[in-house]
């Protein structure tokens, strides 16, 4: 059974930083591209960042470029999202997802999803 478990969400002031983690189990982690998506109240889920199986290809939404960094540890079956210079508009539930294809990573056609972790950025 595949499981993706996010952690690290919290309430933080604008300008602050958070590091989200996603622990994967039940799949060959190094064979999967990993993505982070988010969904704010009343809005559709949107792409945040994605990383290929090897880490050689990384993609970011324009809204987070230069502030967020996605990394992965294939030895530990984890993917991370370092979020700096947080803004109130970053407030959302953040989801990690796994996809066994290397392309179209910015679309939400992923094979597995976690339950999400709440990030709230106050002014």
mmCIF file of N, CA and C in Angstrom:
data_model
loop_
_atom_site.group_PDB
_atom_site.id
_atom_site.type_symbol
_atom_site.label_atom_id
_atom_site.label_comp_id
_atom_site.label_asym_id
_atom_site.label_seq_id
_atom_site.Cartn_x
_atom_site.Cartn_y
_atom_site.Cartn_z
ATOM 1 N N UNK A 1 0.841 -1.195 0.000
ATOM 2 C CA UNK A 1 0.000 0.000 0.000
ATOM 3 C C UNK A 1 0.876 1.245 0.000
ATOM 4 N N UNK A 2 0.643 2.095 -0.972
ATOM 5 C CA UNK A 2 1.432 3.324 -1.087
ATOM 6 C C UNK A 2 0.917 4.358 -0.097
ATOM 7 N N UNK A 3 1.845 5.015 0.559
ATOM 8 C CA UNK A 3 1.475 6.071 1.494
ATOM 9 C C UNK A 3 2.441 7.231 1.353
ATOM 10 N N UNK A 4 1.895 8.414 1.274
ATOM 11 C CA UNK A 4 2.667 9.655 1.280
ATOM 12 C C UNK A 4 2.191 10.463 2.475
ATOM 13 N N UNK A 5 3.117 10.822 3.339
ATOM 14 C CA UNK A 5 2.755 11.526 4.562
ATOM 15 C C UNK A 5 3.525 12.835 4.636
ATOM 16 N N UNK A 6 2.780 13.931 4.577
ATOM 17 C CA UNK A 6 3.395 15.255 4.677
ATOM 18 C C UNK A 6 3.496 15.681 6.131
ATOM 19 N N UNK A 7 4.484 16.520 6.400
ATOM 20 C CA UNK A 7 4.634 17.119 7.722
ATOM 21 C C UNK A 7 5.367 18.447 7.571
ATOM 22 N N UNK A 8 5.324 19.222 8.655
ATOM 23 C CA UNK A 8 6.055 20.479 8.669
ATOM 24 C C UNK A 8 5.198 21.716 8.511
ATOM 25 N N UNK A 9 3.918 21.529 8.223
ATOM 26 C CA UNK A 9 3.050 22.692 8.110
ATOM 27 C C UNK A 9 2.875 23.373 9.463
ATOM 28 N N UNK A 10 2.656 24.681 9.430
ATOM 29 C CA UNK A 10 2.534 25.440 10.667
ATOM 30 C C UNK A 10 1.995 26.832 10.383
ATOM 31 N N UNK A 11 1.782 27.569 11.449
ATOM 32 C CA UNK A 11 1.443 28.987 11.359
ATOM 33 C C UNK A 11 2.749 29.774 11.445
ATOM 34 N N UNK A 12 2.984 30.648 10.488
ATOM 35 C CA UNK A 12 4.232 31.403 10.459
ATOM 36 C C UNK A 12 3.919 32.838 10.015
ATOM 37 N N UNK A 13 4.738 33.763 10.453
ATOM 38 C CA UNK A 13 4.556 35.158 10.057
ATOM 39 C C UNK A 13 5.093 35.384 8.642
ATOM 40 N N UNK A 14 4.534 36.366 7.976
ATOM 41 C CA UNK A 14 5.030 36.742 6.659
ATOM 42 C C UNK A 14 6.525 37.038 6.732
ATOM 43 N N UNK A 15 7.239 36.559 5.718
ATOM 44 C CA UNK A 15 8.683 36.710 5.697
ATOM 45 C C UNK A 15 9.424 35.544 6.313
ATOM 46 N N UNK A 16 8.697 34.685 6.981
ATOM 47 C CA UNK A 16 9.321 33.547 7.638
ATOM 48 C C UNK A 16 9.563 32.379 6.695
ATOM 49 N N UNK A 17 10.030 31.269 7.269
ATOM 50 C CA UNK A 17 10.383 30.084 6.497
ATOM 51 C C UNK A 17 9.775 28.839 7.122
ATOM 52 N N UNK A 18 9.535 27.861 6.274
ATOM 53 C CA UNK A 18 9.109 26.543 6.709
ATOM 54 C C UNK A 18 9.741 25.505 5.804
ATOM 55 N N UNK A 19 9.903 24.315 6.340
ATOM 56 C CA UNK A 19 10.365 23.202 5.528
ATOM 57 C C UNK A 19 9.353 22.080 5.630
ATOM 58 N N UNK A 20 8.740 21.761 4.518
ATOM 59 C CA UNK A 20 7.800 20.648 4.474
ATOM 60 C C UNK A 20 8.538 19.375 4.088
ATOM 61 N N UNK A 21 8.086 18.274 4.666
ATOM 62 C CA UNK A 21 8.639 16.968 4.340
ATOM 63 C C UNK A 21 7.515 16.054 3.870
ATOM 64 N N UNK A 22 7.880 15.119 3.042
ATOM 65 C CA UNK A 22 6.937 14.101 2.596
ATOM 66 C C UNK A 22 7.663 12.772 2.608
ATOM 67 N N UNK A 23 7.173 11.869 3.444
ATOM 68 C CA UNK A 23 7.756 10.536 3.553
ATOM 69 C C UNK A 23 6.924 9.555 2.736
ATOM 70 N N UNK A 24 7.590 8.815 1.877
ATOM 71 C CA UNK A 24 6.908 7.863 1.004
ATOM 72 C C UNK A 24 7.185 6.434 1.453
ATOM 73 N N UNK A 25 6.201 5.588 1.272
ATOM 74 C CA UNK A 25 6.377 4.169 1.547
ATOM 75 C C UNK A 25 5.481 3.374 0.610
ATOM 76 N N UNK A 26 5.862 2.117 0.380
ATOM 77 C CA UNK A 26 5.048 1.243 -0.454
ATOM 78 C C UNK A 26 5.265 1.410 -1.946
ATOM 79 N N UNK A 27 6.274 2.166 -2.339
ATOM 80 C CA UNK A 27 6.568 2.322 -3.769
ATOM 81 C C UNK A 27 8.073 2.421 -3.948
ATOM 82 N N UNK A 28 8.514 2.176 -5.175
ATOM 83 C CA UNK A 28 9.933 2.329 -5.495
ATOM 84 C C UNK A 28 10.206 3.811 -5.701
ATOM 85 N N UNK A 29 10.513 4.466 -4.625
ATOM 86 C CA UNK A 29 10.560 5.931 -4.592
ATOM 87 C C UNK A 29 11.441 6.511 -5.682
ATOM 88 N N UNK A 30 12.588 5.928 -5.918
ATOM 89 C CA UNK A 30 13.532 6.496 -6.879
ATOM 90 C C UNK A 30 13.047 6.369 -8.319
ATOM 91 N N UNK A 31 11.952 5.648 -8.538
ATOM 92 C CA UNK A 31 11.363 5.525 -9.874
ATOM 93 C C UNK A 31 10.257 6.540 -10.129
ATOM 94 N N UNK A 32 10.002 7.396 -9.161
ATOM 95 C CA UNK A 32 8.887 8.325 -9.255
ATOM 96 C C UNK A 32 9.353 9.773 -9.230
ATOM 97 N N UNK A 33 8.767 10.561 -10.107
ATOM 98 C CA UNK A 33 8.874 12.006 -9.967
ATOM 99 C C UNK A 33 7.969 12.424 -8.815
ATOM 100 N N UNK A 34 8.344 13.475 -8.124
ATOM 101 C CA UNK A 34 7.576 13.941 -6.971
ATOM 102 C C UNK A 34 7.181 15.400 -7.172
ATOM 103 N N UNK A 35 6.003 15.712 -6.731
ATOM 104 C CA UNK A 35 5.524 17.078 -6.867
ATOM 105 C C UNK A 35 4.903 17.590 -5.588
ATOM 106 N N UNK A 36 4.875 18.904 -5.470
ATOM 107 C CA UNK A 36 4.141 19.583 -4.403
ATOM 108 C C UNK A 36 3.059 20.442 -5.050
ATOM 109 N N UNK A 37 1.888 20.339 -4.508
ATOM 110 C CA UNK A 37 0.750 21.147 -4.943
ATOM 111 C C UNK A 37 0.150 21.812 -3.703
ATOM 112 N N UNK A 38 -0.683 22.797 -3.928
ATOM 113 C CA UNK A 38 -1.347 23.427 -2.794
ATOM 114 C C UNK A 38 -2.763 23.830 -3.178
ATOM 115 N N UNK A 39 -3.591 23.938 -2.164
ATOM 116 C CA UNK A 39 -4.972 24.355 -2.378
ATOM 117 C C UNK A 39 -5.382 25.307 -1.276
ATOM 118 N N UNK A 40 -5.698 26.511 -1.665
ATOM 119 C CA UNK A 40 -6.170 27.533 -0.734
ATOM 120 C C UNK A 40 -7.691 27.451 -0.646
ATOM 121 N N UNK A 41 -8.267 27.943 0.432
ATOM 122 C CA UNK A 41 -9.728 27.897 0.583
ATOM 123 C C UNK A 41 -10.430 28.573 -0.582
ATOM 124 N N UNK A 42 -11.386 27.875 -1.166
ATOM 125 C CA UNK A 42 -12.163 28.437 -2.259
ATOM 126 C C UNK A 42 -11.455 28.472 -3.602
ATOM 127 N N UNK A 43 -10.270 27.884 -3.651
ATOM 128 C CA UNK A 43 -9.515 27.890 -4.907
ATOM 129 C C UNK A 43 -9.213 26.471 -5.353
ATOM 130 N N UNK A 44 -8.856 26.340 -6.625
ATOM 131 C CA UNK A 44 -8.482 25.044 -7.144
ATOM 132 C C UNK A 44 -7.059 24.698 -6.709
ATOM 133 N N UNK A 45 -6.783 23.416 -6.696
ATOM 134 C CA UNK A 45 -5.429 22.974 -6.390
ATOM 135 C C UNK A 45 -4.485 23.459 -7.474
ATOM 136 N N UNK A 46 -3.302 23.903 -7.065
ATOM 137 C CA UNK A 46 -2.349 24.426 -8.034
ATOM 138 C C UNK A 46 -0.966 23.828 -7.829
ATOM 139 N N UNK A 47 -0.247 23.775 -8.911
ATOM 140 C CA UNK A 47 1.120 23.262 -8.906
ATOM 141 C C UNK A 47 2.051 24.219 -8.175
ATOM 142 N N UNK A 48 2.968 23.655 -7.411
ATOM 143 C CA UNK A 48 3.970 24.452 -6.715
ATOM 144 C C UNK A 48 5.370 24.126 -7.239
ATOM 145 N N UNK A 49 5.744 22.852 -7.173
ATOM 146 C CA UNK A 49 7.089 22.455 -7.573
ATOM 147 C C UNK A 49 7.098 20.959 -7.867
ATOM 148 N N UNK A 50 8.074 20.544 -8.677
ATOM 149 C CA UNK A 50 8.221 19.126 -8.982
ATOM 150 C C UNK A 50 9.684 18.819 -9.229
ATOM 151 N N UNK A 51 10.036 17.563 -8.997
ATOM 152 C CA UNK A 51 11.413 17.127 -9.161
ATOM 153 C C UNK A 51 11.397 15.739 -9.789
ATOM 154 N N UNK A 52 12.283 15.531 -10.753
ATOM 155 C CA UNK A 52 12.343 14.238 -11.427
ATOM 156 C C UNK A 52 12.926 13.185 -10.494
ATOM 157 N N UNK A 53 12.905 11.937 -10.934
ATOM 158 C CA UNK A 53 13.334 10.844 -10.083
ATOM 159 C C UNK A 53 14.777 10.996 -9.626
ATOM 160 N N UNK A 54 15.620 11.545 -10.480
ATOM 161 C CA UNK A 54 17.037 11.701 -10.148
ATOM 162 C C UNK A 54 17.347 13.057 -9.535
ATOM 163 N N UNK A 55 16.389 13.964 -9.608
ATOM 164 C CA UNK A 55 16.647 15.330 -9.156
ATOM 165 C C UNK A 55 17.247 16.202 -10.244
ATOM 166 N N UNK A 56 17.423 15.636 -11.415
ATOM 167 C CA UNK A 56 18.059 16.386 -12.484
ATOM 168 C C UNK A 56 17.167 17.414 -13.149
ATOM 169 N N UNK A 57 15.867 17.248 -13.009
ATOM 170 C CA UNK A 57 14.925 18.210 -13.563
ATOM 171 C C UNK A 57 14.036 18.727 -12.440
ATOM 172 N N UNK A 58 13.958 20.018 -12.346
ATOM 173 C CA UNK A 58 13.170 20.671 -11.305
ATOM 174 C C UNK A 58 12.329 21.765 -11.936
ATOM 175 N N UNK A 59 11.112 21.869 -11.482
ATOM 176 C CA UNK A 59 10.176 22.845 -12.024
ATOM 177 C C UNK A 59 9.500 23.584 -10.862
ATOM 178 N N UNK A 60 9.237 24.857 -11.093
ATOM 179 C CA UNK A 60 8.551 25.665 -10.084
ATOM 180 C C UNK A 60 7.444 26.488 -10.739
ATOM 181 N N UNK A 61 6.415 26.722 -9.978
ATOM 182 C CA UNK A 61 5.425 27.706 -10.388
ATOM 183 C C UNK A 61 6.062 29.089 -10.320
ATOM 184 N N UNK A 62 5.635 29.963 -11.200
ATOM 185 C CA UNK A 62 6.216 31.308 -11.221
ATOM 186 C C UNK A 62 6.043 32.007 -9.875
ATOM 187 N N UNK A 63 4.957 31.706 -9.200
ATOM 188 C CA UNK A 63 4.648 32.400 -7.947
ATOM 189 C C UNK A 63 5.605 32.059 -6.813
ATOM 190 N N UNK A 64 6.359 30.971 -6.953
ATOM 191 C CA UNK A 64 7.253 30.563 -5.867
ATOM 192 C C UNK A 64 8.720 30.537 -6.281
ATOM 193 N N UNK A 65 9.009 30.795 -7.537
ATOM 194 C CA UNK A 65 10.396 30.788 -8.008
ATOM 195 C C UNK A 65 11.235 31.774 -7.204
ATOM 196 N N UNK A 66 12.413 31.311 -6.809
ATOM 197 C CA UNK A 66 13.305 32.152 -6.048
ATOM 198 C C UNK A 66 13.037 32.144 -4.546
ATOM 199 N N UNK A 67 11.901 31.582 -4.143
ATOM 200 C CA UNK A 67 11.560 31.520 -2.716
ATOM 201 C C UNK A 67 11.486 30.084 -2.200
ATOM 202 N N UNK A 68 11.023 29.172 -3.032
ATOM 203 C CA UNK A 68 10.860 27.774 -2.628
ATOM 204 C C UNK A 68 11.914 26.918 -3.320
ATOM 205 N N UNK A 69 12.315 25.849 -2.624
ATOM 206 C CA UNK A 69 13.272 24.902 -3.174
ATOM 207 C C UNK A 69 12.787 23.481 -2.896
ATOM 208 N N UNK A 70 12.699 22.683 -3.943
ATOM 209 C CA UNK A 70 12.319 21.277 -3.792
ATOM 210 C C UNK A 70 13.573 20.420 -3.886
ATOM 211 N N UNK A 71 13.670 19.459 -2.994
ATOM 212 C CA UNK A 71 14.776 18.506 -3.007
ATOM 213 C C UNK A 71 14.230 17.130 -2.663
ATOM 214 N N UNK A 72 15.041 16.115 -2.907
ATOM 215 C CA UNK A 72 14.630 14.769 -2.564
ATOM 216 C C UNK A 72 15.819 13.975 -2.065
ATOM 217 N N UNK A 73 15.531 12.968 -1.270
ATOM 218 C CA UNK A 73 16.539 12.058 -0.740
ATOM 219 C C UNK A 73 16.079 10.648 -1.078
ATOM 220 N N UNK A 74 16.627 10.089 -2.124
ATOM 221 C CA UNK A 74 16.189 8.757 -2.558
ATOM 222 C C UNK A 74 16.636 7.651 -1.601
ATOM 223 N N UNK A 75 17.632 7.924 -0.797
ATOM 224 C CA UNK A 75 18.065 6.932 0.179
ATOM 225 C C UNK A 75 17.095 6.846 1.343
ATOM 226 N N UNK A 76 16.364 7.925 1.564
ATOM 227 C CA UNK A 76 15.452 7.999 2.701
ATOM 228 C C UNK A 76 13.985 8.059 2.284
ATOM 229 N N UNK A 77 13.750 8.002 0.963
ATOM 230 C CA UNK A 77 12.384 8.032 0.422
ATOM 231 C C UNK A 77 11.614 9.263 0.885
ATOM 232 N N UNK A 78 12.258 10.413 0.777
ATOM 233 C CA UNK A 78 11.617 11.648 1.195
ATOM 234 C C UNK A 78 11.808 12.757 0.165
ATOM 235 N N UNK A 79 10.846 13.641 0.134
ATOM 236 C CA UNK A 79 10.952 14.847 -0.674
ATOM 237 C C UNK A 79 10.653 16.024 0.244
ATOM 238 N N UNK A 80 11.321 17.126 -0.031
ATOM 239 C CA UNK A 80 11.220 18.295 0.831
ATOM 240 C C UNK A 80 10.832 19.529 0.018
ATOM 241 N N UNK A 81 10.225 20.473 0.727
ATOM 242 C CA UNK A 81 9.949 21.775 0.123
ATOM 243 C C UNK A 81 10.371 22.838 1.130
ATOM 244 N N UNK A 82 11.480 23.485 0.831
ATOM 245 C CA UNK A 82 11.945 24.593 1.652
ATOM 246 C C UNK A 82 11.266 25.857 1.166
ATOM 247 N N UNK A 83 10.561 26.520 2.063
ATOM 248 C CA UNK A 83 9.796 27.708 1.699
ATOM 249 C C UNK A 83 10.332 28.898 2.473
ATOM 250 N N UNK A 84 10.864 29.852 1.762
ATOM 251 C CA UNK A 84 11.400 31.071 2.366
ATOM 252 C C UNK A 84 10.584 32.281 1.926
ATOM 253 N N UNK A 85 10.762 33.375 2.644
ATOM 254 C CA UNK A 85 10.072 34.634 2.312
ATOM 255 C C UNK A 85 8.585 34.402 2.104
ATOM 256 N N UNK A 86 7.986 33.713 3.035
ATOM 257 C CA UNK A 86 6.581 33.344 2.886
ATOM 258 C C UNK A 86 5.677 34.574 2.894
ATOM 259 N N UNK A 87 4.616 34.451 2.109
ATOM 260 C CA UNK A 87 3.645 35.528 1.961
ATOM 261 C C UNK A 87 2.264 35.015 2.391
ATOM 262 N N UNK A 88 1.372 35.907 2.783
ATOM 263 C CA UNK A 88 0.019 35.451 3.141
ATOM 264 C C UNK A 88 -0.646 34.653 2.026
ATOM 265 N N UNK A 89 -0.349 34.978 0.796
ATOM 266 C CA UNK A 89 -0.958 34.248 -0.332
ATOM 267 C C UNK A 89 -0.405 32.831 -0.495
ATOM 268 N N UNK A 90 0.594 32.474 0.282
ATOM 269 C CA UNK A 90 1.085 31.096 0.291
ATOM 270 C C UNK A 90 0.246 30.205 1.213
ATOM 271 N N UNK A 91 -0.664 30.807 1.944
ATOM 272 C CA UNK A 91 -1.528 30.040 2.840
ATOM 273 C C UNK A 91 -2.354 29.033 2.057
ATOM 274 N N UNK A 92 -2.244 27.762 2.434
ATOM 275 C CA UNK A 92 -2.935 26.687 1.728
ATOM 276 C C UNK A 92 -2.637 25.366 2.417
ATOM 277 N N UNK A 93 -3.361 24.344 1.999
ATOM 278 C CA UNK A 93 -2.983 22.974 2.334
ATOM 279 C C UNK A 93 -2.012 22.515 1.253
ATOM 280 N N UNK A 94 -0.878 22.006 1.679
ATOM 281 C CA UNK A 94 0.155 21.565 0.751
ATOM 282 C C UNK A 94 0.145 20.043 0.672
ATOM 283 N N UNK A 95 0.153 19.554 -0.565
ATOM 284 C CA UNK A 95 0.111 18.119 -0.823
ATOM 285 C C UNK A 95 1.354 17.677 -1.577
ATOM 286 N N UNK A 96 1.880 16.522 -1.221
ATOM 287 C CA UNK A 96 2.900 15.937 -2.069
ATOM 288 C C UNK A 96 2.259 14.823 -2.881
ATOM 289 N N UNK A 97 2.863 14.541 -4.021
ATOM 290 C CA UNK A 97 2.305 13.562 -4.935
ATOM 291 C C UNK A 97 3.432 12.860 -5.681
ATOM 292 N N UNK A 98 3.150 11.644 -6.120
ATOM 293 C CA UNK A 98 4.125 10.828 -6.830
ATOM 294 C C UNK A 98 3.586 10.463 -8.213
ATOM 295 N N UNK A 99 4.478 10.543 -9.202
ATOM 296 C CA UNK A 99 4.079 10.266 -10.591
ATOM 297 C C UNK A 99 5.153 9.413 -11.239
ATOM 298 N N UNK A 100 4.739 8.329 -11.900
ATOM 299 C CA UNK A 100 5.740 7.443 -12.477
ATOM 300 C C UNK A 100 6.054 7.770 -13.931
ATOM 301 N N UNK A 101 5.845 9.019 -14.313
ATOM 302 C CA UNK A 101 6.268 9.527 -15.612
ATOM 303 C C UNK A 101 7.088 10.783 -15.383
ATOM 304 N N UNK A 102 7.994 11.081 -16.306
ATOM 305 C CA UNK A 102 8.922 12.182 -16.061
ATOM 306 C C UNK A 102 8.453 13.498 -16.649
ATOM 307 N N UNK A 103 7.372 13.445 -17.448
ATOM 308 C CA UNK A 103 6.925 14.644 -18.142
ATOM 309 C C UNK A 103 5.614 15.166 -17.557
ATOM 310 N N UNK A 104 5.246 16.377 -17.988
ATOM 311 C CA UNK A 104 3.990 17.001 -17.541
ATOM 312 C C UNK A 104 3.869 17.045 -16.030
ATOM 313 N N UNK A 105 4.948 17.324 -15.358
ATOM 314 C CA UNK A 105 4.941 17.285 -13.900
ATOM 315 C C UNK A 105 4.176 18.444 -13.290
ATOM 316 N N UNK A 106 3.899 19.472 -14.066
ATOM 317 C CA UNK A 106 3.167 20.614 -13.516
ATOM 318 C C UNK A 106 1.655 20.395 -13.525
ATOM 319 N N UNK A 107 1.222 19.314 -14.137
ATOM 320 C CA UNK A 107 -0.197 18.989 -14.135
ATOM 321 C C UNK A 107 -0.484 18.001 -13.013
ATOM 322 N N UNK A 108 -1.717 17.983 -12.532
ATOM 323 C CA UNK A 108 -1.990 17.190 -11.337
ATOM 324 C C UNK A 108 -2.387 15.751 -11.633
ATOM 325 N N UNK A 109 -1.941 15.218 -12.744
ATOM 326 C CA UNK A 109 -2.220 13.829 -13.093
ATOM 327 C C UNK A 109 -1.162 12.931 -12.453
ATOM 328 N N UNK A 110 -1.159 12.883 -11.144
ATOM 329 C CA UNK A 110 -0.212 12.079 -10.389
ATOM 330 C C UNK A 110 -0.866 10.785 -9.932
ATOM 331 N N UNK A 111 -0.037 9.811 -9.654
ATOM 332 C CA UNK A 111 -0.543 8.489 -9.301
ATOM 333 C C UNK A 111 -0.950 8.379 -7.838
ATOM 334 N N UNK A 112 -0.218 9.057 -6.971
ATOM 335 C CA UNK A 112 -0.489 8.954 -5.541
ATOM 336 C C UNK A 112 -0.415 10.330 -4.906
ATOM 337 N N UNK A 113 -1.230 10.515 -3.876
ATOM 338 C CA UNK A 113 -1.308 11.792 -3.175
ATOM 339 C C UNK A 113 -1.277 11.574 -1.671
ATOM 340 N N UNK A 114 -0.687 12.542 -0.981
ATOM 341 C CA UNK A 114 -0.759 12.545 0.469
ATOM 342 C C UNK A 114 -2.014 13.248 0.946
ATOM 343 N N UNK A 115 -2.156 13.315 2.259
ATOM 344 C CA UNK A 115 -3.344 13.910 2.858
ATOM 345 C C UNK A 115 -3.224 15.418 3.049
ATOM 346 N N UNK A 116 -2.034 15.931 2.952
ATOM 347 C CA UNK A 116 -1.839 17.367 3.035
ATOM 348 C C UNK A 116 -1.394 17.849 4.402
ATOM 349 N N UNK A 117 -0.749 19.005 4.405
ATOM 350 C CA UNK A 117 -0.343 19.670 5.638
ATOM 351 C C UNK A 117 -0.651 21.157 5.497
ATOM 352 N N UNK A 118 -1.191 21.739 6.557
ATOM 353 C CA UNK A 118 -1.658 23.126 6.492
ATOM 354 C C UNK A 118 -0.509 24.104 6.733
ATOM 355 N N UNK A 119 -0.410 25.062 5.830
ATOM 356 C CA UNK A 119 0.528 26.171 5.997
ATOM 357 C C UNK A 119 -0.290 27.454 6.061
ATOM 358 N N UNK A 120 -0.106 28.205 7.128
ATOM 359 C CA UNK A 120 -0.808 29.467 7.290
ATOM 360 C C UNK A 120 0.216 30.572 7.521
ATOM 361 N N UNK A 121 0.151 31.596 6.687
ATOM 362 C CA UNK A 121 1.087 32.711 6.782
ATOM 363 C C UNK A 121 0.312 33.952 7.207
ATOM 364 N N UNK A 122 0.657 34.476 8.354
ATOM 365 C CA UNK A 122 -0.044 35.639 8.888
ATOM 366 C C UNK A 122 0.678 36.924 8.509
ATOM 367 N N UNK A 123 -0.080 38.010 8.496
ATOM 368 C CA UNK A 123 0.505 39.310 8.156
ATOM 369 C C UNK A 123 1.161 39.929 9.383
#
